[in-house]
mmCIF file of C-alpha atoms and ligand atoms in Angstrom:
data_model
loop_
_atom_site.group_PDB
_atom_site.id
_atom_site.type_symbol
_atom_site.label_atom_id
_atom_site.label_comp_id
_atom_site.label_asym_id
_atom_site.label_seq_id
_atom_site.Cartn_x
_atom_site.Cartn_y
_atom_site.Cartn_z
ATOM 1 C CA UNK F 135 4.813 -68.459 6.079
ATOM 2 C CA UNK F 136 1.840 -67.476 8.280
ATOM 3 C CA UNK F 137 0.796 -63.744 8.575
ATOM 4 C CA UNK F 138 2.926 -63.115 11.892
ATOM 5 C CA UNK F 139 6.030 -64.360 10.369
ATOM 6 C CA UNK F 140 5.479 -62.049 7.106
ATOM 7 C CA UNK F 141 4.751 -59.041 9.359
ATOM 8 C CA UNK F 142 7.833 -59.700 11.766
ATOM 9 C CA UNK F 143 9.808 -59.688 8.413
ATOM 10 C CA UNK F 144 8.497 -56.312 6.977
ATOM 11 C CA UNK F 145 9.079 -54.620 10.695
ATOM 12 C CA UNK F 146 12.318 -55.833 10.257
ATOM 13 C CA UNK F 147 12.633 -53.781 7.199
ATOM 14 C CA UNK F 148 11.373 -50.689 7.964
ATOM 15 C CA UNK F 149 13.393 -50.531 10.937
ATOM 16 C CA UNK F 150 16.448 -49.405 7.815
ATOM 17 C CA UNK F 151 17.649 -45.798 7.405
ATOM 18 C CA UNK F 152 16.147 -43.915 4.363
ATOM 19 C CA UNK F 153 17.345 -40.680 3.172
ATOM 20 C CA UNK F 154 15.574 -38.003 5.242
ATOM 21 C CA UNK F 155 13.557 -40.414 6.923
ATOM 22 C CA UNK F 156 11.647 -40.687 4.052
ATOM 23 C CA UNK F 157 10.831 -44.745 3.845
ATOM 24 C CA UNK F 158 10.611 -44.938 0.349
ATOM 25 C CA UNK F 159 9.567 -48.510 0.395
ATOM 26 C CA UNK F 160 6.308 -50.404 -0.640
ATOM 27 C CA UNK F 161 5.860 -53.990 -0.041
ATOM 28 C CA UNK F 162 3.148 -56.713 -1.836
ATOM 29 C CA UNK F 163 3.076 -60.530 -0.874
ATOM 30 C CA UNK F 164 2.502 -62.579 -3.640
ATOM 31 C CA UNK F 165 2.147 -65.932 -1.733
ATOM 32 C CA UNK F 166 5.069 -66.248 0.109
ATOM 33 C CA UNK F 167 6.874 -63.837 -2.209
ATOM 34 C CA UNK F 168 7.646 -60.587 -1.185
ATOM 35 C CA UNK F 169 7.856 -57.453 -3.600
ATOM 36 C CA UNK F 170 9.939 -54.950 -2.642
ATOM 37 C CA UNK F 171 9.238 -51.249 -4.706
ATOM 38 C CA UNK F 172 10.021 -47.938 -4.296
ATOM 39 C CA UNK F 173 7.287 -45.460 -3.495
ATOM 40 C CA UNK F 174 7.046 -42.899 -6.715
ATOM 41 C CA UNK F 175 5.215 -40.530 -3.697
ATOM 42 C CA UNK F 176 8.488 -40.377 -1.623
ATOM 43 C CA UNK F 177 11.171 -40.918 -3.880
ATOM 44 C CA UNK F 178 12.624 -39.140 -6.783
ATOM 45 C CA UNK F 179 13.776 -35.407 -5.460
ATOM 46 C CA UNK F 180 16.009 -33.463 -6.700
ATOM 47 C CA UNK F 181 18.872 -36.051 -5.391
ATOM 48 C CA UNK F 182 17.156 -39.141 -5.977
ATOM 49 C CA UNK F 183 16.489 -38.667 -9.763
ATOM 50 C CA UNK F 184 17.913 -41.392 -10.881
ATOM 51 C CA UNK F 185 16.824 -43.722 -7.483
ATOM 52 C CA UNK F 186 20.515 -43.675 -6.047
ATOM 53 C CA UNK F 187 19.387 -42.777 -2.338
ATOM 54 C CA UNK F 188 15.732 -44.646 -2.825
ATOM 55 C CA UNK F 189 17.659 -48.200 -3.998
ATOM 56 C CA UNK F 190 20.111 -47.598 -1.194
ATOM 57 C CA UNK F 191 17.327 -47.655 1.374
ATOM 58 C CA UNK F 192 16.097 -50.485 -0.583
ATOM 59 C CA UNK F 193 19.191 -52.301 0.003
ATOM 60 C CA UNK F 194 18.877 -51.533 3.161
ATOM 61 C CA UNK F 195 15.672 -52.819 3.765
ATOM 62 C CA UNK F 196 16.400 -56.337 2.126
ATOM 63 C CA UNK F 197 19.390 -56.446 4.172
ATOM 64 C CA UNK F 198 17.211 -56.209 7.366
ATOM 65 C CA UNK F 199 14.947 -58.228 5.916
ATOM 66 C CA UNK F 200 16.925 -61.155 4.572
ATOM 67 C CA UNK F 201 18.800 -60.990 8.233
ATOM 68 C CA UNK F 202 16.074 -61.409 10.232
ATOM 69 C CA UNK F 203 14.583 -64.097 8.248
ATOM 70 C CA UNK F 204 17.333 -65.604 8.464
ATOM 71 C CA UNK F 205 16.855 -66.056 12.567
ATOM 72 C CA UNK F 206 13.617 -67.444 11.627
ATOM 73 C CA UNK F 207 14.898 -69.904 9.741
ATOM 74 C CA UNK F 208 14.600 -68.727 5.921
ATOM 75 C CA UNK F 209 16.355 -68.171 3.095
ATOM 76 C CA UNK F 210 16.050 -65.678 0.836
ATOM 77 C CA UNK F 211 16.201 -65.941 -3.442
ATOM 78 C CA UNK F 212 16.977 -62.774 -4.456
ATOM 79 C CA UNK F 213 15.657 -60.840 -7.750
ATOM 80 C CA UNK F 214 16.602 -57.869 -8.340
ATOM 81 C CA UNK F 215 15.113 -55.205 -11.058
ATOM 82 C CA UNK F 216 12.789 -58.179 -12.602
ATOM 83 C CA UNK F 217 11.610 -56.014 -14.917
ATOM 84 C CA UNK F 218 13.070 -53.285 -17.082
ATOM 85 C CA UNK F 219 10.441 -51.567 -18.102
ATOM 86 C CA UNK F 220 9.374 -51.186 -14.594
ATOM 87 C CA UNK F 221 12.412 -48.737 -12.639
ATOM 88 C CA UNK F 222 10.296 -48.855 -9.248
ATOM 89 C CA UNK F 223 10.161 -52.694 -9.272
ATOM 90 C CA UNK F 224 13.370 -53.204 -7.086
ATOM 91 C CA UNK F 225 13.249 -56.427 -5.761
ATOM 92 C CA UNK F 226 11.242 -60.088 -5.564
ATOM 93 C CA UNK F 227 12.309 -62.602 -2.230
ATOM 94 C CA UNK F 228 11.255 -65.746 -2.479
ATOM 95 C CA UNK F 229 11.650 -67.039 0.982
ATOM 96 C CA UNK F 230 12.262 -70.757 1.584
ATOM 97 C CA UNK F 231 12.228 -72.539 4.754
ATOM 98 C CA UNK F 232 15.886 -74.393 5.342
ATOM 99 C CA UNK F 233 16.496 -76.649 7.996
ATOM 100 C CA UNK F 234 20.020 -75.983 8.020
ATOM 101 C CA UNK F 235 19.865 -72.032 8.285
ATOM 102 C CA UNK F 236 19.446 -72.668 12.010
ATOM 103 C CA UNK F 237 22.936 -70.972 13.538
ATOM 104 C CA UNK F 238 22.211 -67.720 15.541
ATOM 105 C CA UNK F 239 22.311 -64.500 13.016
ATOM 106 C CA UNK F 240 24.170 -62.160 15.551
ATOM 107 C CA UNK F 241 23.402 -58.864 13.322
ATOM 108 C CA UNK F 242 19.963 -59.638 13.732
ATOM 109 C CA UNK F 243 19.747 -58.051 17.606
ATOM 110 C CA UNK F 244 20.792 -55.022 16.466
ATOM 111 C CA UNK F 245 18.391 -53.929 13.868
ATOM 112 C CA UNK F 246 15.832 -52.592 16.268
ATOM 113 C CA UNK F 247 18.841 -50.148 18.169
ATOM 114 C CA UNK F 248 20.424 -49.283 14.702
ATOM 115 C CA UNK F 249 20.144 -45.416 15.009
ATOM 116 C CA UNK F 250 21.513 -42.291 12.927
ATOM 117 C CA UNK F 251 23.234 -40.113 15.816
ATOM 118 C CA UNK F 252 24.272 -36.784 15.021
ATOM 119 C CA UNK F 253 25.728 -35.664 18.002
ATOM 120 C CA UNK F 254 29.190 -34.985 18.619
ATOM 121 C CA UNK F 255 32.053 -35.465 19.934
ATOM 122 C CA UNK F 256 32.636 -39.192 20.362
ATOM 123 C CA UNK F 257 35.671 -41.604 21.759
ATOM 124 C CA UNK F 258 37.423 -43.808 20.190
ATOM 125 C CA UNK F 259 39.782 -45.106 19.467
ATOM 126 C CA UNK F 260 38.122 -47.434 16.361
ATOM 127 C CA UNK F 261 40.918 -50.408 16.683
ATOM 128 C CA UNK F 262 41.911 -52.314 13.600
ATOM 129 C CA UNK F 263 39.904 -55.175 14.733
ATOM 130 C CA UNK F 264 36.873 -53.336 14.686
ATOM 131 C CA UNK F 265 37.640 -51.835 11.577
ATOM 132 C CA UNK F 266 38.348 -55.542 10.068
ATOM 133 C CA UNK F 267 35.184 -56.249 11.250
ATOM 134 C CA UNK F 268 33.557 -53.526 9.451
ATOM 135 C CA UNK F 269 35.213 -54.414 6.690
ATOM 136 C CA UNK F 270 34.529 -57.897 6.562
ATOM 137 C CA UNK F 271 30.752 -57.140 6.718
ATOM 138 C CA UNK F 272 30.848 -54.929 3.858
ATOM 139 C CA UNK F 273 32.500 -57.478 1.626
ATOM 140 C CA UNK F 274 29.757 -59.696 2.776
ATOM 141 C CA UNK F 275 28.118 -58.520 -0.414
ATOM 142 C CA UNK F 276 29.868 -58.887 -3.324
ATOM 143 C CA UNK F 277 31.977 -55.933 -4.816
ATOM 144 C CA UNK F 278 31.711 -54.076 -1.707
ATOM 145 C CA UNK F 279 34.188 -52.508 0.489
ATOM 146 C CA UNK F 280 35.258 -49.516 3.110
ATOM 147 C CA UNK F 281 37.593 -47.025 2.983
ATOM 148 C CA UNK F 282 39.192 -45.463 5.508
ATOM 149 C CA UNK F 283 41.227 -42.562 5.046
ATOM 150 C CA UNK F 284 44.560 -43.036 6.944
ATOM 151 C CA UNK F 285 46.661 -40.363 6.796
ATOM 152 C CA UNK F 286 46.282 -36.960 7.797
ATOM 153 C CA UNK F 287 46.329 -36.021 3.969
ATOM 154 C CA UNK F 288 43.429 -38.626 3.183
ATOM 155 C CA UNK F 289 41.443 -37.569 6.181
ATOM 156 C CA UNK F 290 41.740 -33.714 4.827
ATOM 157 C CA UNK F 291 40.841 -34.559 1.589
ATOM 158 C CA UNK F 292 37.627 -36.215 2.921
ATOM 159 C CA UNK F 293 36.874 -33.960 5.107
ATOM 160 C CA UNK F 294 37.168 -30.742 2.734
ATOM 161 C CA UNK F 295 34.817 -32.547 -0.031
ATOM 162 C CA UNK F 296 32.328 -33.380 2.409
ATOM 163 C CA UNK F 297 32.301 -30.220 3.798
ATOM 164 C CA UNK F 298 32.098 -28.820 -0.075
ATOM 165 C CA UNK F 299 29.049 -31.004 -0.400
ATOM 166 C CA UNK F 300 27.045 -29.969 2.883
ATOM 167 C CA UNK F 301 27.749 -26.050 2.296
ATOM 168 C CA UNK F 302 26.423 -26.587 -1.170
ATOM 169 C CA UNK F 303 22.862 -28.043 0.483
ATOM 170 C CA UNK F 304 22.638 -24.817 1.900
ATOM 171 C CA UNK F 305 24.810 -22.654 -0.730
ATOM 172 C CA UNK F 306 21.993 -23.902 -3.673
ATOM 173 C CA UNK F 307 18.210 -22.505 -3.708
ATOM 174 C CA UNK F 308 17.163 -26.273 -4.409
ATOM 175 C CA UNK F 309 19.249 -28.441 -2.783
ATOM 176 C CA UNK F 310 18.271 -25.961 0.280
ATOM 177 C CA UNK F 311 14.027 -26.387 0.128
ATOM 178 C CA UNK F 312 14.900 -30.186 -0.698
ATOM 179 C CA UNK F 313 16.254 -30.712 3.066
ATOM 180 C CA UNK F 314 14.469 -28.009 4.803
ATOM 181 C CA UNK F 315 11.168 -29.747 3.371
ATOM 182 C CA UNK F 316 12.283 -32.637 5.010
ATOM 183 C CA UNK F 317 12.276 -30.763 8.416
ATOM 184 C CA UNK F 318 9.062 -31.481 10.001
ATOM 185 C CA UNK F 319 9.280 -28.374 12.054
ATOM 186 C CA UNK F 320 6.000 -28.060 13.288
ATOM 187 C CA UNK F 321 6.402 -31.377 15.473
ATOM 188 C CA UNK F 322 9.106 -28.821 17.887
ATOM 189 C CA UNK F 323 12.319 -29.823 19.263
ATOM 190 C CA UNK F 324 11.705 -32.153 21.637
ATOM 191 C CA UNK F 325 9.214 -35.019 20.121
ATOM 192 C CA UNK F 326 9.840 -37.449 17.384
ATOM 193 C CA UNK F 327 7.894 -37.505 14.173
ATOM 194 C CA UNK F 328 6.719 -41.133 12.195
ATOM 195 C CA UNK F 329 7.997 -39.868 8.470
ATOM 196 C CA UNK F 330 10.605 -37.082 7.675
ATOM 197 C CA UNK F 331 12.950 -35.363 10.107
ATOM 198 C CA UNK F 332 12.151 -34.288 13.439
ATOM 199 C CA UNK F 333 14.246 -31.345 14.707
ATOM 200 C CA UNK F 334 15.033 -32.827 17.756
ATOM 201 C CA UNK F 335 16.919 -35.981 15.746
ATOM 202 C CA UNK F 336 19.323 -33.118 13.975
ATOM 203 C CA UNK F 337 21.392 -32.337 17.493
ATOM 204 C CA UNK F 338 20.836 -28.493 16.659
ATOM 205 C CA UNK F 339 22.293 -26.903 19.645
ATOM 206 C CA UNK F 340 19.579 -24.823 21.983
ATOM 207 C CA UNK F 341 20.887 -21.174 21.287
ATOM 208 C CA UNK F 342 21.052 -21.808 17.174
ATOM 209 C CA UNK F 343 17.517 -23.492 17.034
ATOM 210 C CA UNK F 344 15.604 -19.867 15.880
ATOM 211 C CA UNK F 345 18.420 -19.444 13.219
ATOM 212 C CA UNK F 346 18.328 -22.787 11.859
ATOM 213 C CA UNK F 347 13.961 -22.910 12.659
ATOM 214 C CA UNK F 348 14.424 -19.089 10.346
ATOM 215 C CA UNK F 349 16.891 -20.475 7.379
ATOM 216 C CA UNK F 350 13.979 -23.079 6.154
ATOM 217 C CA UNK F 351 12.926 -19.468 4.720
ATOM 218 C CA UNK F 352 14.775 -19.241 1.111
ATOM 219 C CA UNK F 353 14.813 -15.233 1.618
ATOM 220 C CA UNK F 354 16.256 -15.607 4.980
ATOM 221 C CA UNK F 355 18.989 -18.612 3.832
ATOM 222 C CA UNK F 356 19.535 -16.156 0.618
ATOM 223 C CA UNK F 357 20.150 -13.022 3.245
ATOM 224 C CA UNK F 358 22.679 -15.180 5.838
ATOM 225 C CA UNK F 359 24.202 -16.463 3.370
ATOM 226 C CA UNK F 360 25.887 -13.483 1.910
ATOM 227 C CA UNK F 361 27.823 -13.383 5.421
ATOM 228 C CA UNK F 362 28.905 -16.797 4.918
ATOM 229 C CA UNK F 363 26.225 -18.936 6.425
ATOM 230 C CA UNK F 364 26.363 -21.652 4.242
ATOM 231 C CA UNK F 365 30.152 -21.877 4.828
ATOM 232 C CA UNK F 366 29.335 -21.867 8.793
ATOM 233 C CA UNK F 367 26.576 -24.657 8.523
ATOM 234 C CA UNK F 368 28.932 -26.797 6.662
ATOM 235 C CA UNK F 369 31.702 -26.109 9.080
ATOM 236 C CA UNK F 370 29.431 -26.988 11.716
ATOM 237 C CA UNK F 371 27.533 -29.967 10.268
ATOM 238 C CA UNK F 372 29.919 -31.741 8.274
ATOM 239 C CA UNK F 373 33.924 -30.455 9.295
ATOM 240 C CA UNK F 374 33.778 -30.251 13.210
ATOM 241 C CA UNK F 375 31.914 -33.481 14.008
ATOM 242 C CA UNK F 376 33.899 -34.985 12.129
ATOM 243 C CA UNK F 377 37.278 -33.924 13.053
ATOM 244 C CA UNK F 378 36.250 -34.442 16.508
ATOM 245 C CA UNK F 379 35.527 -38.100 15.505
ATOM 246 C CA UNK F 380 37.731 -41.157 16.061
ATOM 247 C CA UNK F 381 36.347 -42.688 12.742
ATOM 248 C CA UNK F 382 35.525 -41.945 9.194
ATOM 249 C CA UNK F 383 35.103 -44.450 6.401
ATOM 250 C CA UNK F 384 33.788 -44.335 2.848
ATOM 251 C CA UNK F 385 31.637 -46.782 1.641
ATOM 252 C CA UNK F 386 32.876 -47.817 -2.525
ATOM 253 C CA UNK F 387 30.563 -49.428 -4.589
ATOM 254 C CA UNK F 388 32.094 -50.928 -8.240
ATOM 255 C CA UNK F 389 29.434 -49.091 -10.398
ATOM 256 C CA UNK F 390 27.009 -46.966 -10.816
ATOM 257 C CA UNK F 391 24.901 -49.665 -11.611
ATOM 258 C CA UNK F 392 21.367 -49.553 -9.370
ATOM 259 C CA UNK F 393 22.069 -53.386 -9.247
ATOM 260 C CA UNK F 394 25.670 -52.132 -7.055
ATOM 261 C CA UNK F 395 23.784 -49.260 -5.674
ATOM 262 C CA UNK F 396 21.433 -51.470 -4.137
ATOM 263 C CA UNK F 397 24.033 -53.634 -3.231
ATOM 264 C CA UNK F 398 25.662 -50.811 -1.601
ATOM 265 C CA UNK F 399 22.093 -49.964 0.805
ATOM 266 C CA UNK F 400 22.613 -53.826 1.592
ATOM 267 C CA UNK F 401 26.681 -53.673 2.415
ATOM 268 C CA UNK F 402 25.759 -50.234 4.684
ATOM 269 C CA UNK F 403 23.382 -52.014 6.765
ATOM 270 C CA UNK F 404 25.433 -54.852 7.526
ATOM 271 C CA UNK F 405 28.091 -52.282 8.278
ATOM 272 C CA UNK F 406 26.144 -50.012 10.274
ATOM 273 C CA UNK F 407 24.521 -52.966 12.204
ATOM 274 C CA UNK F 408 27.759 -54.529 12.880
ATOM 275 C CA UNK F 409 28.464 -50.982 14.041
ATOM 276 C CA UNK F 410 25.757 -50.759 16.383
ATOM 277 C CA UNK F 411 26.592 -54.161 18.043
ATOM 278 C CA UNK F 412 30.193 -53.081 18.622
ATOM 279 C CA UNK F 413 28.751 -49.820 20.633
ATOM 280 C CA UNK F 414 29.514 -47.563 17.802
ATOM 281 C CA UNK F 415 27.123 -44.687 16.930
ATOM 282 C CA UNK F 416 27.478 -44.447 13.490
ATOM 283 C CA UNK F 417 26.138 -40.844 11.263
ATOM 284 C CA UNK F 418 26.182 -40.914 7.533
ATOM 285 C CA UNK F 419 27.020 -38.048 5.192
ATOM 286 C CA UNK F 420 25.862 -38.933 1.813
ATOM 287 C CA UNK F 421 25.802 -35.674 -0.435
ATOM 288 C CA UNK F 422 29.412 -35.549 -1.637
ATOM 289 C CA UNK F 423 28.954 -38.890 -3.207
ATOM 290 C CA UNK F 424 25.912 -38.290 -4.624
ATOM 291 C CA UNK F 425 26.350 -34.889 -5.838
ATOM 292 C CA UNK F 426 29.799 -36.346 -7.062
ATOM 293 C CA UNK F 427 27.680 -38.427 -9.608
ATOM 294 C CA UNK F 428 26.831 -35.816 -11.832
ATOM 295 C CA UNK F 429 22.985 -35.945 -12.233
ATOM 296 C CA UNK F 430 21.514 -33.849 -9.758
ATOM 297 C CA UNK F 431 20.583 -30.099 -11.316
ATOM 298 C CA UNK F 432 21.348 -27.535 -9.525
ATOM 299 C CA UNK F 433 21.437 -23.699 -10.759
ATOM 300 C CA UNK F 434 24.077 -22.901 -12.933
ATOM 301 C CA UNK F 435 25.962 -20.479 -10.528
ATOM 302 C CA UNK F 436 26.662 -23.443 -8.559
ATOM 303 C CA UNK F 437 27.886 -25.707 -11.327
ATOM 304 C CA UNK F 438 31.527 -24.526 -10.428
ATOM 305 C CA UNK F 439 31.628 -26.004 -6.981
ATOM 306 C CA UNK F 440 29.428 -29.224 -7.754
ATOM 307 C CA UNK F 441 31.679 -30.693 -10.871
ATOM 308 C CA UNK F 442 35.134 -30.294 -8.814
ATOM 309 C CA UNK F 443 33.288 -32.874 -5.994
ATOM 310 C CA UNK F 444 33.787 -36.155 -8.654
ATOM 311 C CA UNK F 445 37.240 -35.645 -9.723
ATOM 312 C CA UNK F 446 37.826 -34.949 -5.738
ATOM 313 C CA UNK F 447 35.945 -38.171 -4.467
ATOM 314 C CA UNK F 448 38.024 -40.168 -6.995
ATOM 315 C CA UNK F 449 41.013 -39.402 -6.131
ATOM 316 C CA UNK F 450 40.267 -40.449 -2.490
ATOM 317 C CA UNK F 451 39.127 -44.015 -3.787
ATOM 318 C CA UNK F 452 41.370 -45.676 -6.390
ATOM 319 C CA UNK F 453 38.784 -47.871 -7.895
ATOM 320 C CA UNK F 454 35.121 -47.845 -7.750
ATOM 321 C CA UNK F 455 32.608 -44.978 -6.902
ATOM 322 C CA UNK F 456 32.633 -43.905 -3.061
ATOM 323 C CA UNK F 457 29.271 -42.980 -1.974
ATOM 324 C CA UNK F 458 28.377 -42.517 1.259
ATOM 325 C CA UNK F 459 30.817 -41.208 4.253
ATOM 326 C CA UNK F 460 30.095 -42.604 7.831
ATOM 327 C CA UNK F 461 31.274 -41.059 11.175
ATOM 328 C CA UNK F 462 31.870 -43.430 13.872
ATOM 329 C CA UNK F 463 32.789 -42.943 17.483
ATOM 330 C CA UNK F 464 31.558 -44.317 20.452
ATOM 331 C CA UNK F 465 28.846 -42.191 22.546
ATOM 332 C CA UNK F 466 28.645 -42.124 26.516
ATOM 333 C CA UNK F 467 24.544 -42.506 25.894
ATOM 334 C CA UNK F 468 21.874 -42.552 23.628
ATOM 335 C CA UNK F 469 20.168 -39.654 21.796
ATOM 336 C CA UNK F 470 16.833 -38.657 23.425
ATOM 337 C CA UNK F 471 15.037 -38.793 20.046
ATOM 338 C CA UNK F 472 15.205 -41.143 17.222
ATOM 339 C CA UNK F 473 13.785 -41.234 13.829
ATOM 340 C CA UNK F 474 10.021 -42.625 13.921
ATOM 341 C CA UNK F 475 8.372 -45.255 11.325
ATOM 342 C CA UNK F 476 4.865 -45.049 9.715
ATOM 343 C CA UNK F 477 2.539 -47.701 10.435
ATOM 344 C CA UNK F 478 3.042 -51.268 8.775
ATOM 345 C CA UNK F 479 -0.212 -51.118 7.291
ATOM 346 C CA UNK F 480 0.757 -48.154 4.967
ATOM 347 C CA UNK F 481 3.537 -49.524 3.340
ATOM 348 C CA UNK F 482 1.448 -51.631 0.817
ATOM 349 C CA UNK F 483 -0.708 -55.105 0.173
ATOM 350 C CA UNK F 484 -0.743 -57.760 2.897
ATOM 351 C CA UNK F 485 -2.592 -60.932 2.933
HETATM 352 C C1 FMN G 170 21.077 -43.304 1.713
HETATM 353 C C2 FMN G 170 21.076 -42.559 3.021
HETATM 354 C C3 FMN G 170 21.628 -41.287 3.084
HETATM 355 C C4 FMN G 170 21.644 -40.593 4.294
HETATM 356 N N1 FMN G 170 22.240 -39.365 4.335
HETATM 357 C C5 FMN G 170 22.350 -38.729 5.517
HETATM 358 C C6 FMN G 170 23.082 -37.516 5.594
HETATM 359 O O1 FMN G 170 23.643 -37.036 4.604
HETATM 360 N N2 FMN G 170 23.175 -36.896 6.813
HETATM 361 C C7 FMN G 170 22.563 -37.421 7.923
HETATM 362 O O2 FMN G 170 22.680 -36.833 8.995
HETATM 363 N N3 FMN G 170 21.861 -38.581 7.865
HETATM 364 C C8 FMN G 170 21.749 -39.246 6.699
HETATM 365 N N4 FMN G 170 21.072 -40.438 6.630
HETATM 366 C C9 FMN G 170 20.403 -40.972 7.826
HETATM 367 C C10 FMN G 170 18.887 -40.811 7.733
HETATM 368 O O3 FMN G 170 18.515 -39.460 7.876
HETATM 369 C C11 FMN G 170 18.234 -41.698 8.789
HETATM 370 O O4 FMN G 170 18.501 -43.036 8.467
HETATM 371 C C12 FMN G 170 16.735 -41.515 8.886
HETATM 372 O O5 FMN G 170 16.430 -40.240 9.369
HETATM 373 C C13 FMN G 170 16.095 -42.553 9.826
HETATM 374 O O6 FMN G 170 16.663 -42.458 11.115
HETATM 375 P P1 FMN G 170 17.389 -43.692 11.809
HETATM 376 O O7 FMN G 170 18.620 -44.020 11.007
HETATM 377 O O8 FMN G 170 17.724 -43.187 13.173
HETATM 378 O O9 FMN G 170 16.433 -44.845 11.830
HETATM 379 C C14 FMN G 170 21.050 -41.169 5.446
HETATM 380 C C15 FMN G 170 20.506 -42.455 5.369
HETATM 381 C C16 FMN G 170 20.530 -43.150 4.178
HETATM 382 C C17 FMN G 170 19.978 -44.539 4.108
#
């Protein structure tokens, strides 16, 4: 593999979605193996303890990774979690040339217009074909699947645990500096920023932007929210987009397992880049299932709200651990400002 190849293949992967933009990844060729770690430096918040949203932007990355090699003509050998003694050590490809991996990879054109969009509302309808699709993709990877609530009583249960989930980011002292830290505020609302969350990429309407600029304040969040702002903000962020959504689907992974977790960053790509090809803009809401898993420590006064989210999640899923909630519609354009990337060259060893 000569350099250009190996660099084409690491653009590829840091073209994924990462929790808060935060590109937890590190990469170190070894030959024409390729290391895949987490970053200790941008991993392991509050939320990410035990790696859940770092190894599903892993996943994700080896998705886009394997995919596009793939068009180039490789295979991938997959290790995953070589070594136990070693948590950040997610993955090692071995890439091998094959002369029959030469059919077009169709999810490979979309990697570079895969986008978060958190505008709203959208069309639909989402057809059963597309959902198929969708589906399909995510059972690409073994022990993966989507699920869609159908009925008007699945789609309200959904709805009110995400929205349970997102007030609680802003209900919770720490769950509340965890995001607004990720707010790169002093970039303003109208540029994009190459690490963490640019204003302009939240779809913060005009009017609210000194509110929301104010509640990265804890005393301010702490003041608004005995008049209910949390409530509001999840309303707002979570409940209405949604509702005014064609399409909402839960992505269920078997375990808990970082093996199926990472799995799970590898099924979402596939999904969300099969999304992208089909038109879809695609959002993902990934707090109720992670909160649902019962490791992240909050303060005690909001122990109540954040042990009634797994029992809730379950009973939406019958098997298997859903995780993270995407909203789909289709958009009339594209959003001015998208998530940047960091250079190549800081994501690790190259030859
Ligand atoms: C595991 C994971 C969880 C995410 N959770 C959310 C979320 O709860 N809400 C949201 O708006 N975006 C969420 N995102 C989207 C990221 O913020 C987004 O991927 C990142 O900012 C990069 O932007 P891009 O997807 O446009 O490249 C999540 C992405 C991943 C991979």
């Amino acid at each position: 593999m000569n350099r250009h190849t190996k660099a084409d293949i690491l653009r590829a992967g840091i073209a994924a979605p990462s929790a808060d933009n935060s590109q937890p990844w590190q990469f170190a060729w070894c030959g024409d193996d390729l290391d895949l770690r987490i970053d200790a430096g941008r991993s392991g918040r509050v939320s990410d303890t035990r790696y859940v949203l770092s190894d599903l932007a892993a996943g994700a990355c080896l998705e886009n990774m394997i995919i596009h090699a793939r068009s180039l003509g490789y295979v991938a050998d997959l290790q995953t979690f070589p070594r136990h003694d070693d948590e950040l050590w997610v993955a090692r490809v071995r890439w091998r040339r094959d002369p029959e991996c030469d059919q077009p990879e169709p999810l490979a054109g979309a990697i570079e217009q895969r986008h978060t969009d958190r505008r709203f509302p959208w069309a639909g309808p989402i057809t059963t074909d597309t959902q198929t699709r969708l589906n399909a993709q995510a059972r690409q990877i073994p022990g993966q699947r989507l699920y869609w609530p159908q009925t008007p009583r699945e789609r309200k249960a959904a709805l009110s645990v995400i929205r349970q989930a997102e007030t609680l980011r802003f209900r919770s002292p720490t769950l509340h500096a965890e995001l607004f830290s990720s707010i790169r505020f002093p970039v303003g609302w109208h540029t994009a920023c190459e690490e963490g969350l640019a204003p302009a990429a939240l779809a913060v309407e005009p009017p609210l932007r000194p509110a929301f600029q104010a509640m990265r304040h804890p005393a301010v969040m702490t003041m608004l929210n005995r008049l209910g702002a949390a409530s509001v903000l999840g309303w707002r962020s979570a409940w209405l987009p949604i509702r005014l959504s064609p399409g909402l689907c839960l992505l269920v992974i078997p375990s808990t397992a970082r093996s199926d977790v990472l799995a799970g960053g590898r099924a979402l790509q596939r999904v969300w880049l099969a999304a992208t090809l089909d038109g879809l803009s695609v959002q993902p809401y990934a707090a109720a299932g992670v909160l649902s898993l019962g490791f992240v420590s909050i303060e005690p006064a909001f122990q109540g709200p954040l042990t009634r989210l797994g029992p809730a999640l379950s009973d939406l899923c019958a098997s298997g651990h859903g995780l993270v909630f995407l909203r789909l519609g289709y958009a009339r354009s594209v959003p001015r400002c998208r998530s940047g990337r960091r250079t190549l060259a800081s994501f690790g060893v190259f030859p």
